Amino acid sequence: MKKIVTYLVIILFTSFTSFTIAQVSKNKVDEPTFLIRGEVREKASFEPIARVNIEVNGGAYTMTDVDGKFRIHVKKGDELVVRHKDFETVYHTITSDDRIIIEVEQAVSPYQKNLNKRKNNLVTYNAMIDSASYYLKKDAEKGIQFVTEALENSNSVKQNAEAYELLADIYKEWKQYDLATTNYRISLQNFETNEAKLKLGLAYRLNKNYQESLETFNAINKAELSNYQLVTLYEGFGDTYLNIKNYNAAIDNYKNGLKVAQKHLITPKVTDLNSKIAQAYNASGQVDKAQGFFSNSLNLASQENIKRSVEEKVVVAEFNNLNQNYTDEIELRKQALEDIEDIAKDSIIENESAITPQKQNYKIGNAYFLKKDYDSAITYFEKSIKEADSKEDLIVKKDGLRRLSDVYEDAGDYDKAKAAFEEYTQAVDELYIKKEQEISQIARFNRNIAEKQNRISSLESDRELSESKYQLTIERNKRQQLIIYSLIGGLVLLLVTAYFMFKYIKQQRLANNLLALKSLRSQMNPHFIFNALNSVNSFIASNDERTANKYLSDFSHLMRAVLENSEEDFIPLEKEIELLQLYTKLEHFRFKDKFDYSINVDEAINVHDYQIPPMLLQPYIENAVWHGLRYKTEKGHLSITISPKSNDEITITIADDGIGRERSKALKTEHQQKQNSKGMGNIKKRVAILNAMYKDKVDVFIDDFQDAEDAGTKVVVTLKKD
């Protein structure tokens, strides 16, 4: 009878507690939901306890597995109710997303004898997993090292799956998406979970494997997902369809996710999905519908927390900018700046963040510039530059100086425009040096990661071989057959490992080529700017202010076009022709008495069908003028001809009747020869890298133009159609 009364008291107390918590929860603002990992263990022996009931405030529910582990979606402030027939109910309040270990007394574990031998390994494994989780966002190499040690102490396929999933999380956090997809797949091969499948689909999208992403999401059984996971699935579909510009499918999936999130009060996802629907509508050209959903997202974000509110204001401000609604854009960014000051008091905002004050001041200045409000634009650009300088944000500083020069130029203050542009060139040089250092660090980082991944791959191979030997020992009657299967399994594993390593090396080579191209382009731009500024300087030195202003105006248009194309491997031939016309016009402007020029494009050529590396032809024209035609005693001629060679090839011929290469070389100083050799060497390297990446797309041939005293030079560039 006493026992019955005791149970009734416990039930009434639990019911009253749950009711009270539910009432309090209704009154507080929804916190973000996150996935937490935990374990339940017997305090004295530290043995895991299986089939323990885990409940969140009477809502989400799960049970521990054979290793005493569980995963459950919670919010900060939630209370976990931990129940089992062999110990008293335990209540644990969630304060962070750290892994939790719940220790209980007098638990009876039926696995105790069998697990004693595994105890030391299990403790070590858990410690390594916890350490890897801690370093996930802080230090990739340390995180990977701890995962490696965890795998060495793993005792089950579920532990293997957990370790590989965490390893993939680390790679995804550090933008090594190809390795992330590989390790998510290995995790799923060991033990399938819907959480890992969702992460694999996301990693495929981030690695631009869009079809694989869609296939992964389609293979997930929606009926097995929790409400939060279902929202994540629809959001993943929407993100992938948005990337491949299938806007209708993206919007449909976002709306499906929004319905689930609204129904189950998953507030952060409601905000995110309203924003993403708006972005999809805007991308598809339906601006009015986008405006409505952005109003919803702004409203909802303001009810969450100050950082989320600022992030959404910045997103909507970008939307207003794209639609030339500069007044609303400026207002939103000014509001964001006020909130950013409050955020900065409690936390550090990294330069990579979209909500840094220097970026917002730059965007406000740019909006004022587009409105022709030059005084306000100058004020905010100067704020942006000052803030960027104090936080060593060279990218924003460079952009701010360049834009400030444009403002002064449009306002007619050419002296300040020139001063700002000179500071901009200095910032470009500083940024170039910094980028070289970053490239070196990235290369070292990639080498270290490759070594650690190789070690993990070796561990997996060793594990497979050990398991094969173990099976051979147990089943002696099938010894020959198992040996054959083990060898086949080992060979397949080696082939799979070799395939992933080959893919990884190929991707690294591509990344290195892209970095090399970027470096070579960065070397060409300062050289080109320096030569052009020398021309401006010569006009100013000769007191020809009007000519200098006219030249500077044309030069600024050329520089804007060059810098816009500087990040591209290829640009349309039509754009390159426009750049050549403007550049040749500027050179002729300075050396009118030295040469005339003509640019002829065959009418049979459709320039829209061809792509060409930016700034490929300009150095040859520069050489023709500066080292050939400039030294000619009589007036020369520069001819640029674009003509068809075959159905899918054209030739671009740059011919001058200047003094020729041999005579020009004899006139140069040793320094000039070295500089010219370096410039031509850069072009050869670019052409070689591009041909390696795009299968001999460009060919360059240089020869004398004519058989005379002024031999001239002829450069023939052969370009293939895409």
XYZ file of C-alpha atoms in Angstrom:
722
model
C 0.000 0.000 0.000
C 2.830 2.396 0.910
C 4.515 1.651 -2.400
C 1.296 2.526 -4.291
C 0.968 5.822 -2.391
C 4.614 6.601 -3.132
C 4.101 5.995 -6.861
C 0.973 8.196 -6.831
C 2.896 11.020 -5.141
C 5.711 10.731 -7.716
C 3.235 10.717 -10.621
C 1.354 13.753 -9.244
C 4.621 15.606 -8.631
C 5.911 14.814 -12.121
C 2.606 15.876 -13.728
C 2.554 19.129 -11.762
C 6.206 19.839 -12.700
C 5.581 19.140 -16.407
C 2.464 21.353 -16.364
C 4.380 24.214 -14.719
C 7.285 23.956 -17.210
C 4.851 23.921 -20.142
C 3.175 27.107 -18.867
C 6.539 28.852 -18.466
C 7.657 27.698 -21.931
C 4.630 29.334 -23.545
C 5.646 32.689 -22.118
C 9.291 32.697 -23.113
C 10.682 33.514 -26.590
C 11.501 30.433 -28.652
C 15.172 29.498 -28.516
C 17.033 27.841 -31.445
C 16.745 24.052 -31.494
C 19.943 21.999 -31.718
C 20.988 18.342 -31.614
C 22.684 17.263 -28.400
C 24.619 14.020 -27.747
C 24.588 12.328 -24.381
C 25.304 9.128 -22.455
C 23.862 7.401 -19.390
C 26.339 5.401 -17.256
C 26.508 3.616 -13.928
C 28.485 5.842 -11.539
C 30.645 3.232 -9.791
C 31.678 1.111 -12.796
C 31.106 3.726 -15.540
C 29.330 1.027 -17.573
C 26.752 2.157 -20.176
C 23.044 1.540 -19.560
C 20.818 0.556 -22.486
C 17.110 1.279 -23.083
C 16.918 4.305 -20.772
C 13.909 6.569 -21.494
C 14.962 10.133 -22.406
C 12.217 12.789 -22.632
C 12.329 16.577 -23.179
C 9.656 18.437 -21.167
C 7.062 15.852 -22.142
C 7.818 16.484 -25.867
C 10.692 14.862 -27.855
C 11.497 11.284 -26.831
C 14.280 8.753 -27.448
C 16.080 5.796 -25.799
C 19.742 5.005 -25.183
C 21.390 2.359 -27.383
C 23.573 -0.577 -26.260
C 26.471 1.826 -25.648
C 24.307 3.998 -23.376
C 24.242 6.834 -25.930
C 21.420 9.007 -27.207
C 20.771 11.999 -29.472
C 17.826 14.371 -29.093
C 16.800 17.859 -30.311
C 16.604 20.378 -27.458
C 16.710 24.100 -26.667
C 18.647 25.929 -23.982
C 16.659 25.814 -20.749
C 14.901 22.509 -21.591
C 14.852 19.813 -18.911
C 15.769 16.212 -19.744
C 13.788 13.584 -17.827
C 15.848 10.365 -17.567
C 13.850 7.259 -16.471
C 14.689 3.567 -16.022
C 13.312 0.739 -13.907
C 16.634 0.197 -12.090
C 17.314 3.755 -10.815
C 15.511 6.855 -9.621
C 14.362 9.395 -12.225
C 17.012 12.026 -13.013
C 16.291 15.615 -14.191
C 18.967 17.489 -16.142
C 18.663 21.130 -17.373
C 20.240 21.958 -20.763
C 22.645 24.932 -20.589
C 24.739 24.459 -23.763
C 25.242 22.171 -26.769
C 28.149 20.307 -25.118
C 28.005 16.495 -24.843
C 26.455 15.440 -21.509
C 27.186 12.372 -19.375
C 24.524 11.393 -16.837
C 25.828 9.152 -14.051
C 23.348 7.161 -11.929
C 23.725 4.992 -8.825
C 22.764 1.339 -8.212
C 22.118 0.647 -11.861
C 22.019 -3.021 -12.789
C 23.792 -3.626 -16.099
C 23.370 -7.011 -17.751
C 26.400 -6.217 -19.912
C 28.811 -5.512 -17.070
C 30.874 -8.700 -17.231
C 31.119 -8.689 -21.014
C 32.101 -5.013 -21.184
C 34.810 -4.944 -18.508
C 37.490 -5.734 -21.067
C 36.295 -2.850 -23.260
C 36.115 -0.274 -20.477
C 39.516 1.357 -20.985
C 39.058 1.610 -24.743
C 35.555 3.013 -24.308
C 36.692 5.743 -21.900
C 39.533 6.698 -24.248
C 37.212 6.670 -27.272
C 34.701 9.004 -25.593
C 37.450 11.363 -24.446
C 38.840 11.566 -28.009
C 35.365 12.199 -29.506
C 34.734 14.969 -26.964
C 38.097 16.563 -27.756
C 37.463 16.370 -31.501
C 34.054 18.029 -31.017
C 35.699 20.801 -29.001
C 38.229 21.559 -31.768
C 35.717 21.194 -34.629
C 35.490 24.963 -35.258
C 38.785 25.977 -33.662
C 41.568 23.804 -35.092
C 40.955 21.363 -37.956
C 44.249 19.487 -37.596
C 43.776 18.839 -33.872
C 40.177 17.774 -34.438
C 41.221 15.273 -37.133
C 44.010 13.941 -34.900
C 41.552 13.244 -32.059
C 39.151 11.497 -34.458
C 42.042 9.308 -35.627
C 42.789 8.297 -32.031
C 39.089 7.665 -31.411
C 38.998 5.283 -34.392
C 42.003 3.431 -32.996
C 39.986 2.794 -29.792
C 36.663 2.054 -31.492
C 34.903 -1.199 -30.549
C 31.823 -1.240 -32.788
C 30.483 -0.189 -36.177
C 28.278 2.423 -34.461
C 31.345 4.011 -32.908
C 33.058 3.931 -36.313
C 30.022 5.631 -37.847
C 29.973 8.300 -35.154
C 33.702 9.004 -35.553
C 33.531 9.261 -39.358
C 30.460 11.499 -39.132
C 32.341 13.830 -36.763
C 35.367 13.749 -39.092
C 33.115 14.762 -41.994
C 31.651 17.574 -39.831
C 35.181 18.919 -39.331
C 35.958 18.790 -43.058
C 32.666 20.545 -43.864
C 33.356 23.277 -41.306
C 36.756 23.930 -42.928
C 35.306 23.873 -46.473
C 36.941 20.571 -47.535
C 33.646 19.438 -49.014
C 34.996 16.580 -51.149
C 36.544 14.934 -48.077
C 33.358 15.628 -46.105
C 31.239 13.697 -48.623
C 33.720 10.801 -48.596
C 33.636 10.445 -44.816
C 29.848 10.840 -44.516
C 29.565 7.947 -46.961
C 31.995 5.846 -44.882
C 29.949 6.678 -41.774
C 26.754 5.508 -43.494
C 28.474 2.330 -44.661
C 29.185 1.519 -41.001
C 25.778 2.508 -39.623
C 22.941 4.427 -41.283
C 21.301 7.410 -39.575
C 18.995 10.012 -41.095
C 21.107 12.787 -39.561
C 24.187 11.606 -41.508
C 22.138 11.260 -44.721
C 20.933 14.858 -44.407
C 24.488 16.032 -43.803
C 25.708 14.074 -46.845
C 23.103 15.762 -49.054
C 24.209 19.177 -47.769
C 27.902 18.358 -48.324
C 27.184 17.235 -51.897
C 25.491 20.578 -52.566
C 28.368 22.554 -51.066
C 30.752 20.539 -53.275
C 28.521 21.433 -56.284
C 27.511 17.786 -56.842
C 23.905 18.887 -57.266
C 22.486 15.695 -58.785
C 24.102 13.557 -56.072
C 22.626 15.938 -53.481
C 19.110 15.507 -54.911
C 19.526 11.710 -55.142
C 20.642 11.555 -51.490
C 17.675 13.626 -50.295
C 15.219 11.611 -52.430
C 16.484 8.350 -50.893
C 15.562 9.470 -47.354
C 12.307 8.086 -45.947
C 10.333 11.119 -44.753
C 8.211 9.002 -42.425
C 11.302 8.196 -40.321
C 12.307 11.830 -39.801
C 11.637 14.030 -36.802
C 9.831 17.321 -37.459
C 13.092 19.271 -37.343
C 14.791 16.816 -39.718
C 11.837 17.024 -42.123
C 12.196 20.810 -42.242
C 15.937 20.383 -42.839
C 15.198 17.966 -45.713
C 12.829 20.381 -47.479
C 15.303 23.215 -46.923
C 18.097 21.071 -48.411
C 15.974 20.349 -51.496
C 15.206 24.067 -51.839
C 18.853 25.123 -51.529
C 19.960 22.612 -54.176
C 17.213 23.562 -56.640
C 18.083 27.239 -56.090
C 21.705 26.500 -56.986
C 20.671 24.927 -60.303
C 18.245 27.839 -60.944
C 15.095 25.695 -60.765
C 13.305 28.448 -58.859
C 9.799 26.942 -58.905
C 11.000 23.673 -57.341
C 13.068 25.630 -54.794
C 10.062 27.746 -53.756
C 7.775 24.693 -53.490
C 10.196 22.875 -51.182
C 10.865 25.946 -49.045
C 7.098 26.397 -48.622
C 6.665 22.726 -47.641
C 9.368 23.170 -45.016
C 7.751 26.404 -43.830
C 4.418 24.616 -43.253
C 6.061 21.987 -41.057
C 8.101 24.596 -39.155
C 5.007 26.747 -38.505
C 2.915 23.774 -37.435
C 5.507 22.568 -34.905
C 6.702 26.047 -33.804
C 10.284 25.657 -35.047
C 10.727 29.435 -34.953
C 14.311 29.857 -36.276
C 13.462 27.783 -39.351
C 10.292 29.825 -39.938
C 12.471 32.948 -40.167
C 15.095 31.297 -42.376
C 12.565 29.833 -44.804
C 10.669 33.117 -45.204
C 13.987 34.737 -46.116
C 14.945 31.961 -48.547
C 11.535 32.029 -50.260
C 11.982 35.762 -50.737
C 15.451 35.249 -52.227
C 14.129 32.597 -54.619
C 11.260 34.842 -55.747
C 13.707 37.699 -56.284
C 16.048 35.471 -58.316
C 13.102 34.424 -60.508
C 12.141 38.084 -61.115
C 9.007 38.133 -58.905
C 10.052 41.174 -56.868
C 6.620 41.946 -55.357
C 6.276 38.463 -53.865
C 9.852 38.628 -52.616
C 9.069 41.916 -50.852
C 6.213 40.308 -48.911
C 8.273 37.379 -47.631
C 11.200 39.657 -46.737
C 8.799 41.730 -44.607
C 7.869 38.495 -42.773
C 11.491 37.477 -42.258
C 12.454 40.927 -40.920
C 9.557 40.793 -38.472
C 10.378 37.279 -37.272
C 14.115 37.905 -37.012
C 13.521 40.931 -34.779
C 11.715 38.602 -32.331
C 14.632 36.131 -32.109
C 17.910 37.788 -31.136
C 19.858 40.882 -32.117
C 22.417 39.058 -34.274
C 19.777 37.226 -36.316
C 17.922 40.521 -36.734
C 21.056 42.246 -38.078
C 21.789 39.373 -40.478
C 18.290 39.584 -41.945
C 18.469 43.371 -42.268
C 21.664 42.978 -44.295
C 20.011 40.349 -46.555
C 16.997 42.609 -47.190
C 19.293 45.599 -47.747
C 21.048 43.599 -50.522
C 17.622 42.897 -52.028
C 16.830 46.630 -52.028
C 20.199 47.360 -53.632
C 19.591 44.890 -56.451
C 16.221 46.539 -57.095
C 17.719 50.088 -56.911
C 15.701 50.970 -53.810
C 18.668 52.788 -52.287
C 16.730 54.844 -49.712
C 15.346 51.728 -47.951
C 18.724 50.034 -48.286
C 20.483 52.922 -46.523
C 17.908 53.002 -43.727
C 18.232 49.245 -43.064
C 22.025 49.352 -43.057
C 22.061 52.300 -40.641
C 19.771 50.351 -38.293
C 22.078 47.342 -38.652
C 25.115 49.494 -37.770
C 23.491 50.582 -34.494
C 22.790 46.941 -33.591
C 26.296 45.857 -34.625
C 27.744 48.251 -32.027
C 25.777 46.395 -29.325
C 26.876 42.980 -30.631
C 30.532 44.070 -30.714
C 30.401 44.877 -26.975
C 29.847 41.191 -26.101
C 31.547 39.318 -28.943
C 34.144 39.618 -31.688
C 32.870 39.970 -35.250
C 35.325 38.338 -37.670
C 36.271 40.178 -40.890
C 34.771 37.309 -42.919
C 31.316 38.072 -41.495
C 28.786 39.939 -43.648
C 27.814 42.171 -40.713
C 31.113 43.932 -40.015
C 30.794 47.728 -39.592
C 33.360 48.376 -42.335
C 31.296 46.405 -44.867
C 28.052 48.137 -43.899
C 29.643 51.609 -44.080
C 31.013 50.693 -47.522
C 27.587 49.528 -48.702
C 25.930 52.726 -47.390
C 28.555 54.835 -49.151
C 27.983 52.890 -52.360
C 24.208 53.463 -52.141
C 24.719 57.209 -51.657
C 27.117 57.199 -54.624
C 24.498 55.554 -56.820
C 22.049 58.250 -55.654
C 24.641 60.914 -56.678
C 24.813 62.165 -53.061
C 28.595 62.534 -53.184
C 29.119 64.255 -49.797
C 27.313 61.492 -47.899
C 29.047 58.829 -50.004
C 32.481 60.288 -49.174
C 31.644 60.388 -45.447
C 30.679 56.705 -45.300
C 33.506 55.522 -47.549
C 35.979 57.291 -45.263
C 34.348 55.621 -42.235
C 34.591 52.244 -43.980
C 38.265 52.761 -44.876
C 39.133 53.885 -41.338
C 37.290 50.944 -39.762
C 38.819 48.460 -42.242
C 42.296 49.856 -41.577
C 41.888 49.464 -37.805
C 40.718 45.842 -38.236
C 43.275 45.002 -40.957
C 40.531 44.213 -43.473
C 42.514 44.899 -46.667
C 39.740 43.742 -48.999
C 37.198 46.298 -47.750
C 39.910 48.954 -47.505
C 40.895 48.327 -51.137
C 37.274 48.438 -52.341
C 36.550 51.566 -50.287
C 39.554 53.432 -51.703
C 38.665 52.448 -55.249
C 35.064 53.581 -54.797
C 36.186 56.805 -53.065
C 38.341 57.577 -56.118
C 35.282 57.028 -58.340
C 33.209 59.414 -56.200
C 35.838 62.167 -56.361
C 36.156 61.640 -60.101
C 32.390 61.931 -60.669
C 32.319 64.976 -58.397
C 35.062 66.592 -60.502
C 37.736 66.642 -57.769
C 40.457 64.925 -59.805
C 43.322 65.654 -57.386
C 41.581 63.790 -54.563
C 40.526 61.097 -57.041
C 44.154 60.581 -57.986
C 45.295 60.561 -54.334
C 42.636 57.996 -53.430
C 43.592 55.871 -56.434
C 47.261 55.917 -55.417
C 46.260 54.711 -51.940
C 44.152 52.048 -53.650
C 47.180 50.771 -55.603
C 49.154 50.577 -52.342
C 46.307 48.595 -50.762
C 46.288 46.252 -53.800
C 50.029 45.623 -53.314
C 49.529 44.916 -49.593
C 46.616 42.604 -50.360
C 48.691 40.779 -52.984
C 51.432 40.101 -50.428
C 48.842 38.901 -47.903
C 47.210 36.616 -50.484
C 50.587 35.054 -51.311
C 51.050 34.250 -47.629
C 47.520 32.813 -47.424
C 48.163 30.647 -50.497
C 51.280 29.239 -48.821
C 49.347 28.559 -45.595
C 46.504 26.879 -47.501
C 48.965 24.627 -49.343
C 50.573 23.585 -46.046
C 47.130 23.051 -44.469
C 46.039 20.848 -47.386
C 49.229 18.758 -47.169
C 48.714 18.156 -43.450
C 45.066 17.205 -43.950
C 45.990 14.840 -46.794
C 48.519 13.077 -44.526
C 45.966 12.683 -41.731
C 43.301 11.408 -44.146
C 45.791 8.869 -45.502
C 46.416 7.650 -41.969
C 42.675 7.300 -41.357
C 42.300 5.414 -44.639
C 45.089 3.085 -43.493
C 43.289 2.533 -40.186
C 40.145 1.560 -42.079
C 42.164 -0.867 -44.232
C 43.828 -2.364 -41.159
C 40.460 -2.723 -39.462
C 39.028 -4.605 -42.418
C 42.031 -6.944 -42.511
C 41.789 -7.598 -38.748
C 38.118 -8.426 -38.994
C 38.873 -10.806 -41.855
C 41.488 -12.626 -39.757
C 39.060 -12.828 -36.867
C 36.428 -14.436 -39.061
C 38.998 -16.923 -40.354
C 39.850 -17.976 -36.763
C 36.195 -18.514 -35.772
C 35.109 -20.412 -38.883
C 37.978 -22.783 -39.573
C 35.837 -24.995 -41.844
C 35.465 -22.096 -44.321
C 39.077 -21.036 -44.219
C 39.872 -21.111 -47.927
C 36.667 -19.397 -48.890
C 37.132 -16.621 -46.327
C 40.732 -16.025 -47.473
C 39.487 -15.463 -51.016
C 36.721 -13.104 -49.848
C 39.160 -11.200 -47.632
C 41.608 -10.704 -50.505
C 38.812 -9.537 -52.782
C 37.505 -7.228 -50.059
C 40.993 -5.851 -49.454
C 41.527 -5.274 -53.182
C 38.170 -3.501 -53.533
C 38.957 -1.376 -50.496
C 42.354 -0.424 -51.922
C 40.744 0.423 -55.265
C 38.115 2.573 -53.558
C 40.806 4.284 -51.485
C 42.923 4.825 -54.618
C 39.886 6.275 -56.425
C 39.171 8.761 -53.647
C 42.864 9.681 -53.408
C 43.016 10.185 -57.192
C 39.902 12.370 -57.041
C 41.369 14.329 -54.139
C 44.721 14.856 -55.912
C 42.903 15.917 -59.091
C 40.849 18.448 -57.141
C 43.990 19.723 -55.424
C 45.707 20.172 -58.789
C 42.709 22.109 -60.058
C 42.741 24.272 -56.922
C 46.491 24.883 -57.304
C 46.020 25.835 -60.965
C 43.262 28.284 -60.050
C 45.465 29.817 -57.353
C 48.366 30.077 -59.819
C 46.130 31.797 -62.399
C 44.894 34.211 -59.769
C 48.477 34.952 -58.718
C 49.592 35.572 -62.317
C 46.619 37.860 -62.976
C 47.401 39.749 -59.770
C 50.999 40.234 -60.990
C 49.819 41.606 -64.350
C 47.306 44.152 -63.008
C 49.773 46.251 -60.893
C 52.250 46.264 -63.846
C 49.485 47.458 -66.189
C 48.306 50.124 -63.715
C 51.876 51.360 -63.160
C 52.498 51.881 -66.904
C 49.200 53.710 -67.365
C 49.817 56.002 -64.375
C 53.224 56.847 -65.845
C 51.387 58.074 -68.926
C 49.157 60.295 -66.780
C 52.229 61.564 -64.958
C 53.916 62.544 -68.231
C 50.867 64.607 -69.262
C 50.834 66.337 -65.881
C 54.593 66.979 -66.091
C 54.125 68.705 -69.451
C 51.392 70.963 -67.912
C 48.810 69.433 -70.249
C 46.072 69.267 -67.583
C 43.154 68.909 -70.001
C 44.815 66.001 -71.818
C 45.717 64.401 -68.466
C 42.113 64.694 -67.257
C 40.758 63.245 -70.490
C 43.307 60.413 -70.384
C 42.564 59.740 -66.688
C 38.823 59.584 -67.387
C 39.266 57.030 -70.198
C 41.809 55.163 -68.110
C 39.400 54.891 -65.157
C 36.750 53.316 -67.449
C 39.355 50.838 -68.695
C 40.532 50.024 -65.160
C 36.971 49.456 -63.951
C 36.398 46.973 -66.782
C 39.762 45.245 -66.201
C 39.191 44.841 -62.454
C 35.658 43.525 -63.005
C 37.092 40.771 -65.236
C 40.236 40.093 -63.196
C 38.687 37.213 -61.205
C 37.508 35.298 -64.309
C 39.460 32.603 -66.169
C 37.631 33.478 -69.408
C 35.482 36.399 -70.551
C 33.391 36.849 -73.754
C 35.476 37.800 -76.781
C 33.171 40.775 -77.265
C 34.297 42.227 -73.901
C 37.974 41.640 -74.723
C 37.557 43.500 -78.035
C 36.000 46.450 -76.179
C 38.955 46.463 -73.752
C 41.429 46.339 -76.662
C 39.701 49.229 -78.414
C 39.819 51.346 -75.264
C 43.414 50.410 -74.410
C 44.695 50.969 -77.988
C 42.880 54.315 -78.086
C 44.709 55.366 -74.891
C 48.124 54.319 -76.254
C 47.446 56.114 -79.538
C 46.352 59.142 -77.525
C 49.875 59.360 -76.117
C 51.847 58.389 -79.241
C 49.785 59.970 -82.035
C 52.927 60.931 -83.927
C 54.323 57.385 -83.727
C 51.601 55.173 -85.159
C 48.087 54.734 -86.462
C 46.033 51.642 -85.772
C 43.141 49.582 -87.077
C 40.954 46.891 -85.477
C 39.133 44.619 -87.920
C 36.702 41.853 -86.952
C 35.519 39.573 -89.741
C 31.735 39.806 -90.160
C 31.499 36.008 -90.414
C 32.625 35.647 -86.772
C 29.989 35.536 -84.048
C 31.955 37.008 -81.124
C 29.336 35.727 -78.645
C 30.478 32.127 -79.344
C 34.054 32.605 -78.143
C 35.636 32.999 -74.711
C 39.166 34.320 -74.098
C 41.379 34.734 -70.993
C 41.178 38.380 -69.806
C 44.243 40.623 -70.384
C 45.784 38.014 -72.733
C 46.140 40.293 -75.760
C 46.900 43.606 -74.006
C 50.580 42.807 -73.181
C 51.285 42.033 -76.870
C 49.759 45.371 -77.915
C 51.760 47.091 -75.181
C 54.983 45.464 -76.471
C 54.170 46.481 -80.041
C 53.743 50.147 -79.033
C 56.434 50.517 -76.372
C 59.178 48.328 -77.837
C 58.483 48.474 -81.574
C 56.542 51.476 -82.871
C 57.826 53.988 -80.296
C 61.407 53.753 -81.621
C 60.450 53.914 -85.298
C 61.742 56.989 -87.158
C 58.701 57.157 -89.432
C 55.066 56.857 -88.466
C 54.122 53.180 -88.136
C 50.943 51.169 -88.096
C 49.420 48.683 -85.629
C 46.936 46.190 -87.032
C 44.604 43.981 -84.950
C 42.712 41.474 -87.086
C 40.238 38.802 -85.995
C 39.466 36.290 -88.737
C 38.058 32.727 -88.992
C 40.432 29.779 -89.309
C 37.924 26.916 -89.325
C 34.364 26.212 -88.177
C 35.341 26.273 -84.515
C 38.592 28.279 -84.531
C 39.564 31.909 -85.092
C 42.890 33.720 -85.268
C 43.658 37.052 -83.616
C 46.637 38.705 -85.323
C 48.476 41.636 -83.716
C 50.955 43.014 -86.292
C 53.165 46.113 -86.190
C 55.795 47.438 -88.599
C 58.039 48.657 -85.753
C 61.784 48.124 -85.362
C 61.366 44.410 -84.572
C 62.382 42.183 -81.687
C 66.150 42.030 -82.349
C 66.663 45.802 -82.612
C 64.346 46.424 -79.679
C 66.322 43.985 -77.546
C 69.560 45.765 -78.369
C 68.106 49.100 -77.204
C 66.854 47.803 -73.839
C 68.707 48.009 -70.548
C 69.286 44.816 -68.566
C 66.446 45.775 -66.180
C 64.023 46.378 -69.070
C 64.911 43.008 -70.616
C 64.310 41.294 -67.288
C 60.922 43.002 -66.802
C 59.792 42.195 -70.354
C 60.919 38.593 -69.942
C 58.953 38.335 -66.707
C 55.814 39.753 -68.352
C 56.006 37.378 -71.325
C 56.796 34.533 -68.951
C 53.597 35.228 -67.016
C 51.566 35.050 -70.235
C 53.183 31.736 -71.223
C 52.427 30.299 -67.777
C 48.794 31.439 -67.981
C 48.373 29.908 -71.441
C 50.021 26.651 -70.317
C 47.791 26.345 -67.215
C 44.607 27.208 -69.122
C 45.442 24.716 -71.884
C 46.055 22.025 -69.270
C 42.682 22.786 -67.657
C 40.639 23.329 -70.827
C 42.340 21.004 -73.360
C 44.460 23.250 -75.630
C 41.974 26.072 -76.019
C 44.569 28.793 -76.773
C 47.685 28.803 -78.969
C 50.171 31.701 -79.374
C 52.717 32.115 -82.235
C 55.213 35.032 -82.498
C 57.309 35.878 -85.595
C 58.719 38.804 -87.608
C 56.045 40.740 -89.511
C 58.036 41.568 -92.652
C 61.383 41.140 -94.348
C 62.746 44.712 -94.082
C 64.930 46.899 -91.881
C 61.926 47.551 -89.644
C 61.049 43.878 -89.374
C 58.126 44.499 -87.031
C 56.444 41.770 -85.010
C 53.439 39.542 -85.653
C 51.610 37.724 -82.850
C 49.014 35.153 -83.919
C 46.653 33.864 -81.206
C 44.497 30.861 -82.153
C 41.311 30.506 -80.108
C 38.942 27.526 -80.070
C 35.183 27.785 -79.662
C 33.672 26.413 -76.380
